[in-house]
Amino acid sequence: MIKINLSKGLLISMLFCLTSVVLAQPGKSQQALKPNEQRYRLWYNKPAANWNEALPIGNGHIGGMVFGNVVQERIQLNEGTIWGGGPNNNLDSAAAPHLTEVRSLLTQKKYAEAQQVANKYLGPKGNSGMPYQLAGNLYIQFPGHEEVTRYSRDLDIAKAVATVSYTYKNVEYKREYFTSFTDNVLLVRLTANKPRMVSCQINLQSPLKQRLTATNNDLILAGSGSDHENQQSKIRFNIIARTKIVGGGSTTDSSGIRVQNADTALIYLSIATNFVNYKDVSAQPYQRALKFLDAAYKKRFNELCRAHLKYYQAYFNRVHLNLGTLNNSQPTDVRIQKFATSRDPQLAELYFQFGRYLLISSSQPSSQPANLQGIWNGELKGPWDSKYTVNINTEMNYWPSEVTQLTELNAPLFNMIGELAETGKSSAKVMYGARGWMLHHNTDIWRVTGVVDGAFWGLWPTANAWLCQHLWEHYLFTGDRKFLQQYYPVMKGAAQYFIDVLQKEPDHGWLVVSPSVSPEHEYIGGRNAVSVTAGATMDNQLVFGLFSNLINASTVLNTDQTFADTLKTLRDKLPPMQVGQYGQLQEWLNDLDSKTDNHRHVSHLYGLFPGSQISPFRQPQLFTAARNSLIYRGDVSTGWSMAWKINLWARLLDGNHAYKLIKDQISPVSKQSGGTYPNLFDAHPPFQIDGNFGCTSGIAEMLLQSHDGAIYLLPALPDEWEQGSISGLMARGGFKIGIQWRNHRIYKLSVYSTLGGQCRLRSNQMLNVKTLKTARGNNTNPYFKTDRISKPVLKIPAMQLAYNQPESWLYDLHTQPGKTYTFLIK
Ligand code: FUC
C-alpha cells in the first residue's frame, strides 16, 4: 500500500522539478535542470494502475513500459522483431477468376451481388497477418517497501529517461531507466541516499513459450513467438539480465538475481532475436544479445547515459515549440482531465513533442517501422495484431517525420516499402494478373500482401500508391536526388500495377480501380452492407498523385520519358473530383454520401491532407466541398480520426476548429470516442500510436504549410495561441523555418535554406521588410511545382460553393544554400 501525504507529495514533486534526474549520484548534490527542460516532463504521484498509465521508453529495438510499482516494479518488455508465425505470404491463387465476376457485377450496378461474391472468394484464405508480441516482463521486488511517502514517477522526454523516487523508512530511493540508443541495452539504476540500503530480487518472465536459466551472473530467458493462423512460429529470442553492484552483493540462479545491501545496483538488460529480414530468420539470438550486453557492461552508467542523451537530443532538440507558460504543478493525468476546460496550451506543446519522442523511440534507421502501437505492446495478440494497417494508420505514423525534422527516421518505412515492392509482385501477378507490385490494407513483419480481415475491409489494392507518396515527399523536403533514383523503380512498379488493372467504367469511360473500397466504409448500410466499389474518390486521388509524382520524377531524373507520356495519357482519363447534392466532396463515383454519416475514415479528403490536390487558392469549389464533407462527418471519433481532422482543419485554414479537435483528443477516454490515456498515449480506444503522431503533424500543419506553391506561415493559428514561437520546422524545398509571434502577429522570422533557390512565403499579415519582395509570376522553385487538377464535376450551382479567401500576401526571397535569413517585422 502506498501512503502519500498529498501536500508533501506536491512539494516534493515541485522540488523534484529542480533536480537533475540523469547524472545524479546518490548522496551528491544534484545539478539544476535548465528551465526549458521542465516543459517536457510527464509526471505522476502514484504508480501506474494499468498498462495505459505506464511510461514508454524505447530505442527502436527494445521497448519498455515502466509501471513504477513500489513493492514489485514491472517493466514490460518489447523487442521490435518478436512476431508470431514465420516467413510467408498470404496469397490466394484461386481469387483471380472471381475478380472478373466482381468487376462485371459492379459494372452492371449489381452492388449487393458484387459484395457477396467478393466476400466469398476474394476475402482472406490463408491468414490475416501475424501478431506483434510482447517479449516479457522484468520484475524487481523490494520486499517491505509498503508504506512509502513522497512518491513521484516521471518521464523526461527532453532526455528519454524515466525515474521513480520515494521515501521509505527515512531513506530516499530512486530508480532510473532508459533504453540506450547507442548501446542497445535497457539500463536500470537503483540507488538510495544512505549506504547499503538497496536490496531487491530481479526476475524475468514471459507469457510466450519460454525457459529460464542462469549462467555465471546472467539470468537468461529463451523464448519463441507464437504459432498463429496456420503459420508455425519461427522467431526465437533471448533476454539477458546482468547486474553490477556497488557495495553489498548479489547471487544469481534460475529463480532470479538477489541483490543484498548494495549502495547502487545497476541492471543491464539486452534482448535479441533470430530475425534478419522478412525471409531470413537465421541469426543466433543468444550470441546477439550477449554481444550487446558484454559491450555495454564494460561501460559505466553515466558514460552510457551521456552517449544515449547525446544521440537522442541530436534529434529531439531540432525543433523548439513554445505555446505558453508552463503549468506543471499538477500531474500530467490531471492536466489531461482539465485540458478541455482550462487554459493550458503548454500541454498541447508537450503532446507535440511527445509525438516526436515516440517516433525517435520507436523508429530508428535500423529498426522495424513503428507499428500500430509503435514498439509498445503488452499482449500476445494486441489490437488488430498490432500490425501495419496501411489504409491510414501506418502512413499517419510518419506524417510528422519530415516537417518536424526527423527525416532519417523514415528509413524503416522506406525499407519496408522496398520489401513490399518485392513481396507485392506475387500478389499483383497471382491475384490480379498484373505487372508491378501491390498490397492490400494490412501487412506485417513478413510483408504479406494478400487480403486480410475480409473483403469488406480488406479488398483495397491502393496502399502501394499511398506508401509511394512518402517517397516523393521525402524528395520534396530533402532534395535528395540519389534517394529518388534509388526508389524510382519502386514507384514505377506501383504505377505499372495500375496501368494493368485500371478498368473503364461504363457511365463516363473514366479509368477506375475496380474492385476496391473507400477504406472500410459502406455505401449501402444494413445487415448486408456493401463497401466493394469501383472508382472510390480516394483511389482516384491516390493514382492521380502516384502518376503525377512519377511524371515529375522522370523530369527530375531525366529518364523514362515514354513511360511518363503513357502516365500523362492515363492520368487524363482518371475521374475528376465530384461535388454532390449536399455540396460535399463525393466519397464514391456516385452521389451516395449522407449528411449524418460520422464514419471515422475520411478517405476522400486524402486530396486535402495528406495529399495536396485541393487548394483554397486554386480549387476554391473543391475546397468548400471538402469543408462541407468534414462538417458533415463531425468532430468526435476514434483517436486517429480526430488527429486526421486536426490536419484537415489546418489545411482548411481554420485554427480554432483544429484546436477544438486537439481539445477533443487530449481529453480522458470515453466510451463514445477516443482521447488520451494518463500516459499521453492516444486512445482509439484501445491504444493506437497513430493518433499521437497525427496530432503532432496537425500542430505542425497549423503553424506551417508548404504544399501549395508557397510556404504558408502560421496558416491556422488558433485564438488561444496568442503568442509563441516555433523553430526548426521543415518546409518542402529544404527550408528550415523559425517564427516568433505575439498578438497573433509574426514579429520575427528566420529562414535557413539547405538547397538554395526561390523561397516564396505566404502570410496572413503584411511583412513590412525591404528585403522581402512582393511575389511575381509562378514560383520558380521546382519543389513547389503544383500539379494541374482536372476541373471538378459540380452537381450543384458553382455559386453555392463560393469561398472567401483569407487576405494573404506573397513574398519572394532568393536564397543561397547554407544561409540563414532573419527578419524583424514591424
Ligand atoms: C483500421 C481502422 C480502425 C483501426 C484499425 C487498426 O481498420 O478503421 O479504426 O484503427 O485500422
Coordinates of C-alpha atoms in Angstrom, one line a residue, residues 59-63 77-87 130-135 184 208 223-226 233-238 271-278 280-281 283 285 288 292 362 366-369 371 374-376 386 388 412 419 444-447:
N59 CA 15.3 2.8 -28.8
G60 CA 13.6 1.4 -31.9
H61 CA 14.6 -2.1 -31.0
I62 CA 13.9 -2.5 -27.3
G63 CA 10.7 -1.0 -25.8
L77 CA 9.5 -5.5 -22.4
N78 CA 9.2 -5.5 -26.2
E79 CA 11.6 -6.2 -29.0
G80 CA 10.6 -5.0 -32.4
T81 CA 11.1 -8.3 -34.2
I82 CA 9.1 -10.6 -31.9
W83 CA 6.1 -11.5 -34.1
G84 CA 4.0 -14.7 -34.5
G85 CA 4.5 -17.1 -37.4
G86 CA 7.3 -17.0 -39.8
P87 CA 8.2 -16.1 -43.4
M130 CA 0.8 -12.3 -37.9
P131 CA 0.7 -10.5 -34.5
Y132 CA 3.4 -8.4 -33.0
Q133 CA 4.0 -9.8 -29.5
L134 CA 5.4 -8.7 -26.2
A135 CA 8.8 -10.1 -25.1
N184 CA 21.1 -1.2 -27.4
L208 CA 5.3 -16.8 -24.5
G223 CA 11.6 -17.7 -25.8
S224 CA 9.8 -18.1 -29.1
G225 CA 6.9 -16.4 -30.8
S226 CA 3.5 -18.0 -31.2
S233 CA 6.4 -19.8 -35.1
K234 CA 9.9 -19.1 -36.4
I235 CA 11.0 -16.3 -34.1
R236 CA 13.4 -17.2 -31.3
F237 CA 14.6 -14.7 -28.8
N238 CA 16.7 -14.2 -25.7
I271 CA 17.1 -8.6 -26.0
A272 CA 17.7 -10.1 -29.4
T273 CA 16.0 -12.4 -31.9
N274 CA 17.0 -14.6 -34.8
F275 CA 15.2 -12.2 -37.3
V276 CA 17.5 -11.0 -40.2
N277 CA 14.8 -9.9 -42.6
Y278 CA 11.3 -10.9 -43.8
D280 CA 15.6 -14.9 -43.2
V281 CA 15.4 -15.9 -39.6
A283 CA 20.6 -15.3 -36.8
P285 CA 19.6 -14.7 -30.7
R288 CA 23.5 -11.4 -30.5
F292 CA 25.3 -6.1 -26.9
S362 CA 10.1 3.5 -31.9
S366 CA 18.0 0.0 -38.4
S367 CA 14.7 -0.9 -36.7
Q368 CA 11.3 -2.0 -37.9
P369 CA 8.9 0.8 -38.8
N371 CA 3.6 -0.4 -35.9
G374 CA 4.9 1.9 -32.1
I375 CA 7.0 -0.6 -30.4
W376 CA 5.0 -0.9 -27.1
S386 CA -0.6 -4.5 -33.7
Y388 CA 0.8 -2.3 -40.1
P412 CA 12.5 1.7 -41.7
E419 CA 10.5 -5.1 -49.4
D444 CA 3.2 -7.4 -41.1
I445 CA 6.9 -8.2 -40.4
W446 CA 6.7 -10.9 -43.1
R447 CA 5.5 -8.3 -45.6

